[in-house]
Amino acid sequence: MRGYGVADLDDRTPVTPDDVRFEIGSITKLFTWVAVMMLVEEGRLDLRADVSGYLPTFAMPGSEPLTLAHLMSHRAGFAESYAIFDQDIAALPRAQALAAAAPEQVFARGEVTSYSNWGAALAGHIVEEVSGQPWEDFVQERILDPLGMDETTLAERLRQPDQPPLARSYRIQGGIAHPAFRIDIGAFGPAGGTASTAADMARFLQFLMGDGALDGARLLQTETMAQMRTRLFDDRPHAADMAHGFQARPRFGTMIYGHGGGVNEFISNLVFIPEIGAGVFISQNGGTGASLPFLAPNMILAALAAEAGLEAHTVQPVPDAAARAADAAGRYLTNRRMFSGPAQLLVALSPLNVTALADGALLMPTATIPMPSRFDPIAPDLWQNAQGDRVTVIRDAQGQVARLADGTGAHTHERLRGLADPVWLSAGFALAALLATTTFLGLLWRHGLRGGSRGGTLAAAVALAGAVAVWGLVAAGVAVGLVAARLGSEFLFDQPQRTFEVFLGMGDVVAVVSVALVATLLIVWRAPGWGLWRRLHHTAFALVLVGLAGLMLHWGLAFGGPI
């Protein structure tokens, strides 16, 4: 075990394996899933039973039965819930917080992998309701204490005076480290509230690689531990997926298990290969991206796998690789997103672009390598890059590519078609801005409104109002971008943001003015003194503006409520 760098830039406190804690984010979920399996062993939980039976008074999102198998596999069909980061909601008792932050069900249960922090927190609530103990007490007494993880905290408020301090985390901007904006996810702790030392996480890693016991303390039976490394849904066996809460990724001719985590600018990763007893835990408290915590463990495991004699299977040529790559090429949006309200914009700004090459390979960025990475075909509808990441496409009943499953096992991405592609929103903004500018230029050319009649002047005034509204929207959008770039994750977590509220307000104004502008078309085509080109320009502006308003309504940017 090694520590590198400092835990606090001001005090220059060195990082050591035993004397400083790092927040491990979503790796916390592994404690929740181990707790679930303990109760399964005791016959108190059934992974295939409707969880409403364990929470009879809780209003479950969606109309279909929901099971722990769905939750562990992130296939409950939930939209993202940013409300879990709301500090007022997170401070509520767990049942109330879950109800206040409940997401909508947007996919059929079991069909689509859509990562859900809320779902993991719900599983933690089920653990405490069935066991009769708060989740924190259950995990402390039945997992942490038996494993000797004495320095691990399940929430910062539970830290004891003799436990190591928490490292400070930093956001790197322009090469300068800024103290991270911090949130406490409180009631949603079962999804990501833990902080630990490298030494403690080494013990947890040993337990996960073993047969359910560590140093004489047995937490799970050998059969249960083996079961946790199997998949509850096996519709993509040769690609990455979830296995009882683990991210399970095929590599080196075997399967790598683990989980990543990120919160408050801490980024962590835990991965292991049980058959050779090799695993890596790494955590950083600041950096320029996620590459180090995710690339370094893979490189270490690659060397250890080679030393142990593990080898990837020989790849056979894929006869129709070029046609399949052409099918996969396109634009995708992650299914871990909001499907209503203005928060849809956060994902719409960063679609996944997949390009097909003539030899059947694909080019696309990954979570660890933002530049396009080459994925070569290794089987029908299955591609792999030089780092061992695999992607696959999922087809609908008609054989059309519906979504793409990436190399994490925890995320899928929906294929964009038609007006569902946010590129049309960008095009709408660009056309509206262009026509708003030419409206201003026409005003200058004519030295005023000059409508030729009272009705014509009114129509010209409405067009001017539309132009002002469009450029007000553009200016507010630029301000949002500048503030978001400066604040980083704070922009999302510290809501409401004034600039974003102004942007949404301008979206409402544009939507209202677009209706008024369309209503003036009858006047414009009858008003005296209007030339053909002016009438055509006014008509084009009205139609573009109402089209933009429709797109903004679709993406929640007009009358979509708060983020």
Coordinates of C-alpha atoms in Angstrom, one line a residue, residues 14-515:
P14 CA 1.2 13.6 3.4
V15 CA -1.2 10.9 2.2
T16 CA -0.6 7.6 3.9
P17 CA -2.6 4.3 3.8
D18 CA -3.6 4.5 7.4
D19 CA -3.8 8.1 8.5
V20 CA -6.2 9.8 6.2
R21 CA -9.7 9.0 4.8
F22 CA -10.9 9.6 1.2
E23 CA -14.5 9.6 0.2
I24 CA -15.2 6.6 -1.9
G25 CA -18.6 7.7 -3.4
S26 CA -20.5 4.9 -5.1
I27 CA -18.2 2.2 -3.9
T28 CA -20.4 2.5 -0.8
K29 CA -23.1 0.6 -2.8
L30 CA -21.0 -2.6 -2.4
F31 CA -21.6 -2.4 1.4
T32 CA -25.4 -2.0 0.7
W33 CA -25.4 -5.0 -1.7
V34 CA -23.4 -7.2 0.8
A35 CA -26.0 -6.2 3.5
V36 CA -28.8 -7.2 1.1
M37 CA -27.2 -10.6 0.5
M38 CA -26.8 -11.2 4.2
L39 CA -30.6 -10.8 4.6
V40 CA -31.2 -13.0 1.6
E41 CA -29.1 -15.8 3.3
E42 CA -31.3 -15.4 6.4
G43 CA -34.4 -15.8 4.3
R44 CA -35.6 -12.3 5.1
L45 CA -35.2 -10.9 1.6
D46 CA -35.9 -12.3 -1.8
L47 CA -34.2 -10.7 -4.8
R48 CA -37.1 -11.5 -7.1
A49 CA -39.9 -10.4 -4.8
D50 CA -41.7 -7.1 -5.2
V51 CA -40.1 -4.7 -2.7
S52 CA -43.4 -3.1 -1.9
G53 CA -43.9 -6.1 0.4
Y54 CA -41.0 -4.8 2.5
L55 CA -42.1 -1.2 2.4
P56 CA -46.0 -1.4 2.5
T57 CA -46.5 2.3 3.3
F58 CA -44.0 3.6 0.7
A59 CA -45.3 4.9 -2.6
M60 CA -43.0 3.2 -5.1
P61 CA -42.4 5.1 -8.4
G62 CA -43.9 3.4 -11.4
S63 CA -46.7 1.0 -12.0
E64 CA -44.8 -2.3 -12.4
P65 CA -43.5 -4.6 -9.6
L66 CA -40.0 -3.6 -8.5
T67 CA -37.5 -6.1 -7.2
L68 CA -34.0 -6.0 -5.6
A69 CA -32.7 -7.8 -8.7
H70 CA -33.8 -4.7 -10.6
L71 CA -32.1 -2.3 -8.1
M72 CA -28.8 -4.3 -7.9
S73 CA -28.6 -4.4 -11.7
H74 CA -29.7 -0.7 -12.2
R75 CA -32.6 -2.0 -14.3
A76 CA -35.4 -0.4 -12.3
G77 CA -36.2 1.9 -15.3
F78 CA -35.7 5.1 -13.2
A79 CA -34.8 8.5 -14.6
E80 CA -32.0 10.3 -12.8
S81 CA -32.9 12.2 -9.6
Y82 CA -30.8 15.3 -8.9
A83 CA -32.9 15.9 -5.9
I84 CA -30.7 13.5 -3.9
F85 CA -28.1 16.3 -3.9
D86 CA -30.5 18.9 -2.5
Q87 CA -29.2 19.5 1.0
D88 CA -32.7 20.2 2.5
I89 CA -34.0 16.9 1.1
A90 CA -30.9 14.9 2.1
A91 CA -31.3 16.2 5.7
L92 CA -34.7 14.5 6.0
P93 CA -35.3 11.1 7.5
R94 CA -34.5 8.5 4.9
A95 CA -38.1 7.5 4.0
Q96 CA -39.2 11.1 3.7
A97 CA -36.0 12.0 1.6
L98 CA -36.7 9.0 -0.7
A99 CA -40.3 10.1 -1.2
A100 CA -39.3 13.7 -1.9
A101 CA -36.6 12.7 -4.4
A102 CA -38.5 9.8 -6.1
P103 CA -37.7 9.6 -9.8
E104 CA -40.1 8.8 -12.6
Q105 CA -40.1 5.4 -14.2
V106 CA -39.2 5.9 -17.8
F107 CA -38.3 2.3 -18.9
A108 CA -39.9 -1.1 -18.4
R109 CA -38.4 -2.9 -15.4
G110 CA -35.5 -5.1 -16.3
E111 CA -35.0 -3.9 -19.9
V112 CA -32.6 -1.0 -19.8
T113 CA -29.5 -0.3 -17.7
S114 CA -30.0 3.1 -16.2
Y115 CA -27.7 3.8 -13.2
S116 CA -29.7 5.0 -10.2
N117 CA -28.3 6.4 -6.9
W118 CA -31.9 6.7 -5.7
G119 CA -32.4 3.0 -6.3
A120 CA -29.4 2.1 -4.2
A121 CA -30.5 4.3 -1.4
L122 CA -33.9 2.6 -1.6
A123 CA -32.2 -0.7 -1.1
G124 CA -30.5 0.7 2.0
H125 CA -33.9 1.7 3.3
I126 CA -35.2 -1.8 2.7
V127 CA -32.2 -3.2 4.7
E128 CA -33.1 -1.1 7.7
E129 CA -36.8 -1.8 7.5
V130 CA -36.3 -5.5 7.3
S131 CA -33.5 -5.8 9.8
G132 CA -34.9 -3.3 12.3
Q133 CA -31.7 -1.4 12.4
P134 CA -30.6 1.8 10.7
W135 CA -28.6 1.1 7.6
E136 CA -25.5 2.7 9.3
D137 CA -25.8 0.5 12.3
F138 CA -26.3 -2.7 10.3
V139 CA -23.3 -2.0 8.1
Q140 CA -21.1 -1.0 11.0
E141 CA -22.0 -3.9 13.2
R142 CA -22.2 -6.7 10.6
I143 CA -19.7 -5.6 8.0
L144 CA -17.2 -3.0 9.1
D145 CA -16.5 -4.3 12.7
P146 CA -16.1 -7.9 11.7
L147 CA -13.7 -7.0 8.9
G148 CA -11.7 -4.7 11.2
M149 CA -12.4 -1.6 9.1
D150 CA -12.0 0.6 12.2
E151 CA -11.2 3.8 10.3
T152 CA -14.1 3.8 7.9
T153 CA -17.0 6.2 8.4
L154 CA -20.5 5.8 6.8
A155 CA -21.2 9.5 7.2
E156 CA -19.0 12.3 8.2
R157 CA -21.3 13.1 11.1
L158 CA -20.5 9.7 12.6
R159 CA -16.7 10.1 12.7
Q160 CA -15.2 9.4 16.0
P161 CA -12.5 11.6 17.5
D162 CA -9.9 8.8 17.2
Q163 CA -10.6 8.2 13.5
P164 CA -8.3 9.8 10.9
P165 CA -9.3 13.1 9.3
L166 CA -10.9 13.4 5.9
A167 CA -8.6 14.6 3.2
R168 CA -9.4 17.9 1.5
S169 CA -10.5 17.6 -2.1
Y170 CA -9.8 20.0 -4.9
R171 CA -11.2 21.0 -8.3
I172 CA -8.4 21.7 -10.8
Q173 CA -9.2 24.7 -13.1
G174 CA -6.6 26.3 -15.3
G175 CA -3.9 24.4 -13.5
I176 CA -4.9 25.8 -10.1
A177 CA -6.3 23.7 -7.3
H178 CA -9.5 25.2 -5.8
P179 CA -11.1 23.7 -2.6
A180 CA -14.0 21.5 -3.7
F181 CA -17.6 22.6 -3.2
R182 CA -18.9 19.9 -0.8
I183 CA -22.3 18.3 -0.4
D184 CA -23.5 15.8 2.2
I185 CA -25.9 13.3 0.6
G186 CA -27.2 12.5 4.1
A187 CA -30.3 10.2 3.9
F188 CA -28.9 8.8 0.6
G189 CA -25.8 7.6 2.2
P190 CA -26.3 3.9 1.2
A191 CA -25.6 5.1 -2.4
G192 CA -22.4 7.0 -1.7
G193 CA -21.7 8.4 1.8
T194 CA -18.7 6.4 3.0
A195 CA -15.1 7.6 3.6
S196 CA -12.3 5.2 4.3
T197 CA -8.5 4.7 4.4
A198 CA -6.5 2.7 1.9
A199 CA -5.7 0.1 4.6
D200 CA -9.4 -0.4 5.4
M201 CA -10.3 -0.7 1.7
A202 CA -7.5 -3.3 1.3
R203 CA -9.3 -5.4 3.9
F204 CA -12.6 -5.0 2.2
L205 CA -11.0 -5.9 -1.1
Q206 CA -9.6 -9.1 0.4
F207 CA -13.1 -10.0 1.6
L208 CA -14.6 -9.4 -1.8
M209 CA -12.0 -11.5 -3.5
G210 CA -12.5 -14.3 -1.0
D211 CA -15.1 -16.9 -0.1
G212 CA -17.2 -14.7 2.2
A213 CA -14.8 -14.7 5.2
L214 CA -11.8 -12.7 6.3
D215 CA -9.4 -13.6 9.2
G216 CA -12.0 -16.0 10.7
A217 CA -14.9 -13.6 10.4
R218 CA -17.5 -15.1 8.1
L219 CA -20.0 -12.6 6.6
L220 CA -21.4 -14.6 3.7
Q221 CA -21.5 -18.3 2.8
T222 CA -19.1 -19.4 0.0
E223 CA -22.1 -20.1 -2.3
T224 CA -23.5 -16.6 -1.7
M225 CA -20.2 -15.0 -2.5
A226 CA -20.0 -16.9 -5.7
Q227 CA -23.5 -16.0 -6.5
M228 CA -22.7 -12.3 -6.2
R229 CA -20.3 -12.6 -9.1
T230 CA -23.1 -13.8 -11.4
R231 CA -25.5 -11.6 -13.3
L232 CA -29.2 -11.3 -12.5
F233 CA -29.8 -10.4 -16.2
D234 CA -27.6 -12.0 -18.8
D235 CA -28.7 -10.6 -22.1
R236 CA -25.2 -9.4 -23.0
P237 CA -22.9 -12.1 -21.6
H238 CA -19.9 -11.1 -23.6
A239 CA -20.1 -7.4 -22.8
A240 CA -19.9 -5.4 -19.5
D241 CA -23.0 -5.5 -17.2
M242 CA -23.9 -5.6 -13.5
A243 CA -23.5 -8.7 -11.4
H244 CA -25.4 -8.4 -8.1
G245 CA -24.2 -4.8 -7.8
F246 CA -20.7 -5.3 -9.1
Q247 CA -19.6 -3.8 -12.4
A248 CA -18.6 -7.0 -14.3
R249 CA -16.3 -6.5 -17.3
P250 CA -14.8 -9.2 -19.5
R251 CA -11.0 -8.8 -19.8
F252 CA -7.9 -11.0 -20.1
G253 CA -10.0 -14.1 -20.9
T254 CA -11.8 -13.7 -17.5
M255 CA -14.1 -11.3 -15.7
I256 CA -13.1 -8.2 -13.7
Y257 CA -15.4 -7.1 -10.9
G258 CA -15.5 -3.9 -9.0
H259 CA -17.1 -0.5 -8.7
G260 CA -16.1 3.2 -9.2
G261 CA -17.1 6.2 -7.2
G262 CA -17.0 10.0 -7.4
V263 CA -18.2 12.7 -5.0
N264 CA -17.0 16.1 -3.9
E265 CA -14.1 15.8 -6.4
F266 CA -12.9 12.6 -4.9
I267 CA -12.6 9.8 -7.6
S268 CA -12.1 6.2 -6.5
N269 CA -12.0 2.8 -8.1
L270 CA -12.0 -0.7 -6.8
V271 CA -11.4 -3.7 -9.1
F272 CA -10.4 -7.3 -8.7
I273 CA -10.0 -10.7 -10.4
P274 CA -11.0 -13.3 -7.8
E275 CA -9.5 -16.3 -9.6
I276 CA -6.0 -15.0 -9.2
G277 CA -6.5 -13.1 -5.9
A278 CA -5.5 -9.8 -7.4
G279 CA -7.2 -6.5 -6.8
V280 CA -6.6 -2.7 -6.8
F281 CA -8.1 0.2 -4.8
I282 CA -7.2 3.7 -5.8
S283 CA -8.6 7.1 -4.8
Q284 CA -7.6 10.7 -5.6
N285 CA -8.6 13.9 -4.0
G286 CA -8.3 16.1 -7.0
G287 CA -7.1 16.0 -10.6
T288 CA -7.9 16.9 -14.2
G289 CA -10.2 13.9 -14.8
A290 CA -11.0 10.3 -14.1
S291 CA -8.2 8.7 -16.2
L292 CA -5.7 7.9 -13.4
P293 CA -8.2 6.0 -11.0
F294 CA -9.6 4.0 -13.9
L295 CA -6.6 3.4 -16.2
A296 CA -4.0 2.7 -13.6
P297 CA -5.9 -0.3 -12.0
N298 CA -6.5 -1.8 -15.4
M299 CA -2.8 -1.6 -16.3
I300 CA -1.8 -3.2 -13.0
L301 CA -4.4 -6.0 -13.4
A302 CA -3.2 -6.5 -17.0
A303 CA 0.3 -7.2 -15.8
L304 CA -0.9 -9.4 -12.9
A305 CA -3.2 -11.3 -15.3
A306 CA -0.4 -11.9 -17.8
E307 CA 1.9 -13.1 -15.0
A308 CA -0.8 -15.5 -13.9
G309 CA -1.1 -16.9 -17.4
L310 CA -4.5 -15.4 -18.2
E311 CA -5.0 -14.6 -21.9
A312 CA -7.7 -13.1 -24.0
H313 CA -9.5 -15.4 -26.3
T314 CA -8.4 -15.4 -30.0
V315 CA -10.6 -13.0 -31.9
Q316 CA -12.3 -14.5 -35.0
P317 CA -13.1 -12.2 -38.0
V318 CA -16.6 -10.8 -38.2
P319 CA -17.8 -11.2 -41.8
D320 CA -20.4 -8.4 -41.8
A321 CA -18.4 -6.1 -39.5
A322 CA -18.6 -3.1 -41.7
A323 CA -22.4 -3.3 -42.0
R324 CA -22.8 -3.7 -38.3
A325 CA -20.5 -0.8 -37.6
A326 CA -22.6 1.3 -40.0
D327 CA -25.7 0.3 -38.0
A328 CA -24.1 1.4 -34.8
A329 CA -22.8 4.7 -36.0
G330 CA -24.8 7.7 -34.9
R331 CA -25.5 9.9 -31.8
Y332 CA -26.6 8.7 -28.4
L333 CA -27.7 10.1 -25.1
T334 CA -26.9 8.4 -21.8
N335 CA -30.0 6.8 -20.1
R336 CA -28.7 8.2 -16.8
R337 CA -30.5 11.5 -17.2
M338 CA -33.6 13.4 -16.5
F339 CA -36.5 12.9 -18.9
S340 CA -38.4 16.0 -18.0
G341 CA -37.7 19.6 -16.8
P342 CA -34.7 21.8 -17.6
A343 CA -32.1 19.4 -16.2
Q344 CA -32.5 17.5 -19.5
L345 CA -30.2 20.1 -21.0
L346 CA -27.3 18.9 -18.9
V347 CA -27.0 15.7 -20.9
A348 CA -28.2 17.2 -24.2
L349 CA -25.0 19.2 -24.3
S350 CA -22.8 16.1 -24.4
P351 CA -24.2 13.4 -26.7
L352 CA -22.0 10.4 -27.5
N353 CA -20.8 10.4 -31.1
V354 CA -20.0 7.0 -32.6
T355 CA -18.3 6.9 -36.0
A356 CA -18.0 3.8 -38.2
L357 CA -14.8 3.0 -40.1
A358 CA -14.6 1.1 -43.4
D359 CA -13.0 -2.0 -41.8
G360 CA -15.9 -2.4 -39.3
A361 CA -14.2 -0.6 -36.3
L362 CA -15.9 2.2 -34.3
L363 CA -14.5 5.4 -33.0
M364 CA -15.9 6.9 -29.8
P365 CA -14.7 8.5 -26.6
T366 CA -14.8 6.6 -23.3
A367 CA -15.2 7.7 -19.7
T368 CA -11.5 7.4 -19.1
I369 CA -10.2 8.6 -22.5
P370 CA -12.1 11.7 -23.8
M371 CA -10.5 11.5 -27.2
P372 CA -12.1 9.1 -29.7
S373 CA -10.9 5.5 -29.1
R374 CA -10.8 2.8 -31.7
F375 CA -13.0 -0.2 -31.0
D376 CA -12.3 -3.2 -33.2
P377 CA -15.0 -5.8 -34.0
I378 CA -14.5 -9.1 -32.0
A379 CA -18.0 -10.6 -32.5
P380 CA -21.3 -9.6 -34.1
D381 CA -22.4 -6.3 -32.5
L382 CA -19.4 -6.4 -30.1
W383 CA -16.3 -4.2 -30.2
Q384 CA -13.2 -3.8 -28.0
N385 CA -10.5 -1.1 -27.7
A386 CA -6.8 -1.5 -26.9
Q387 CA -7.5 -1.0 -23.2
G388 CA -9.9 -3.9 -23.2
D389 CA -13.1 -1.9 -22.9
R390 CA -16.0 -3.5 -24.7
V391 CA -19.1 -1.9 -26.2
T392 CA -22.2 -3.6 -27.7
V393 CA -25.3 -2.5 -29.4
I394 CA -28.8 -3.6 -28.4
R395 CA -31.4 -4.0 -31.2
D396 CA -35.1 -3.7 -31.0
A397 CA -37.6 -6.3 -32.3
Q398 CA -37.2 -4.9 -35.9
G399 CA -33.4 -5.4 -35.8
Q400 CA -32.7 -1.6 -35.5
V401 CA -30.0 -0.4 -33.1
A402 CA -31.9 1.0 -30.1
R403 CA -29.1 1.7 -27.7
L404 CA -25.4 1.1 -26.9
A405 CA -24.0 -0.5 -23.8
D406 CA -20.6 1.0 -22.8
G407 CA -17.6 -0.6 -21.2
T408 CA -18.6 0.3 -17.6
G409 CA -21.4 -2.2 -17.3
A410 CA -23.4 0.5 -15.5
H411 CA -24.6 2.6 -18.4
T412 CA -26.5 2.4 -21.7
H413 CA -27.0 5.1 -24.2
E414 CA -30.1 5.7 -26.3
R415 CA -29.9 6.0 -30.1
L416 CA -31.0 9.5 -31.2
R417 CA -33.4 9.7 -34.1
G418 CA -35.3 12.7 -35.6
L419 CA -36.3 15.6 -33.4
A420 CA -35.2 13.7 -30.3
D421 CA -31.6 14.7 -31.2
P422 CA -30.6 17.9 -29.4
V423 CA -28.8 19.0 -32.5
W424 CA -32.1 20.4 -33.6
L425 CA -32.2 22.5 -30.5
S426 CA -28.8 23.9 -31.4
A427 CA -30.0 24.5 -35.0
G428 CA -33.1 26.3 -33.7
F429 CA -31.0 28.6 -31.5
A430 CA -28.7 29.4 -34.4
L431 CA -31.4 30.1 -36.9
A432 CA -33.4 32.2 -34.4
A433 CA -30.3 34.2 -33.5
L434 CA -29.5 34.8 -37.2
L435 CA -33.1 36.0 -38.0
A436 CA -33.1 38.1 -34.9
T437 CA -30.0 39.8 -36.1
T438 CA -31.4 40.4 -39.6
T439 CA -34.5 41.8 -37.9
F440 CA -32.4 44.4 -36.1
L441 CA -30.6 45.2 -39.3
G442 CA -33.9 45.7 -41.1
L443 CA -34.9 48.1 -38.3
L444 CA -31.8 50.1 -38.9
W445 CA -32.3 50.0 -42.7
R446 CA -35.8 51.4 -42.4
H447 CA -34.9 53.8 -39.6
G448 CA -37.7 52.5 -37.4
L449 CA -40.6 50.1 -37.4
R450 CA -42.5 51.6 -40.4
G451 CA -45.3 49.1 -40.7
G452 CA -47.3 50.8 -43.4
S453 CA -50.4 50.7 -41.2
R454 CA -51.2 50.5 -37.5
G455 CA -51.4 46.7 -37.8
G456 CA -48.2 46.5 -39.8
T457 CA -46.4 48.6 -37.2
L458 CA -47.7 46.3 -34.4
A459 CA -46.4 43.3 -36.3
A460 CA -43.0 44.9 -36.7
A461 CA -43.0 45.7 -33.0
V462 CA -43.7 42.1 -32.1
A463 CA -40.9 41.0 -34.4
L464 CA -38.6 43.4 -32.6
A465 CA -39.7 42.0 -29.3
G466 CA -38.9 38.5 -30.6
A467 CA -35.4 39.6 -31.6
V468 CA -34.8 41.2 -28.2
A469 CA -36.0 38.0 -26.5
V470 CA -33.8 35.8 -28.6
W471 CA -30.7 37.8 -28.0
G472 CA -31.6 38.0 -24.3
L473 CA -31.8 34.2 -24.3
V474 CA -28.5 34.0 -26.0
A475 CA -26.9 36.4 -23.6
A476 CA -28.3 34.5 -20.6
G477 CA -27.0 31.2 -22.1
V478 CA -23.5 32.6 -22.5
A479 CA -23.7 33.8 -18.8
V480 CA -24.8 30.3 -17.8
G481 CA -21.9 28.7 -19.6
L482 CA -19.3 31.0 -18.1
V483 CA -20.7 30.5 -14.6
A484 CA -20.9 26.8 -15.0
A485 CA -17.3 26.6 -16.2
R486 CA -16.1 28.6 -13.2
L487 CA -18.1 26.7 -10.6
G488 CA -17.9 23.2 -11.9
S489 CA -20.1 20.7 -10.0
E490 CA -21.1 23.5 -7.6
F491 CA -23.3 24.9 -10.4
L492 CA -25.4 21.7 -10.4
F493 CA -25.4 21.0 -6.7
D494 CA -25.9 24.6 -5.4
Q495 CA -29.3 25.3 -6.8
P496 CA -30.9 27.7 -7.6
Q497 CA -28.4 29.4 -9.8
R498 CA -29.5 33.0 -10.6
T499 CA -28.0 32.9 -14.2
F500 CA -29.9 29.7 -15.0
E501 CA -33.1 31.1 -13.6
V502 CA -32.8 34.1 -15.9
F503 CA -32.1 31.8 -18.8
L504 CA -35.2 29.7 -18.1
G505 CA -37.2 33.0 -17.7
M506 CA -36.0 34.1 -21.1
G507 CA -37.1 30.8 -22.5
D508 CA -40.6 31.4 -21.2
V509 CA -40.5 34.9 -22.9
V510 CA -39.4 33.5 -26.2
A511 CA -42.2 30.9 -26.1
V512 CA -44.9 33.6 -25.4
V513 CA -43.5 36.0 -28.1
S514 CA -43.3 33.2 -30.7
V515 CA -47.1 32.7 -30.4

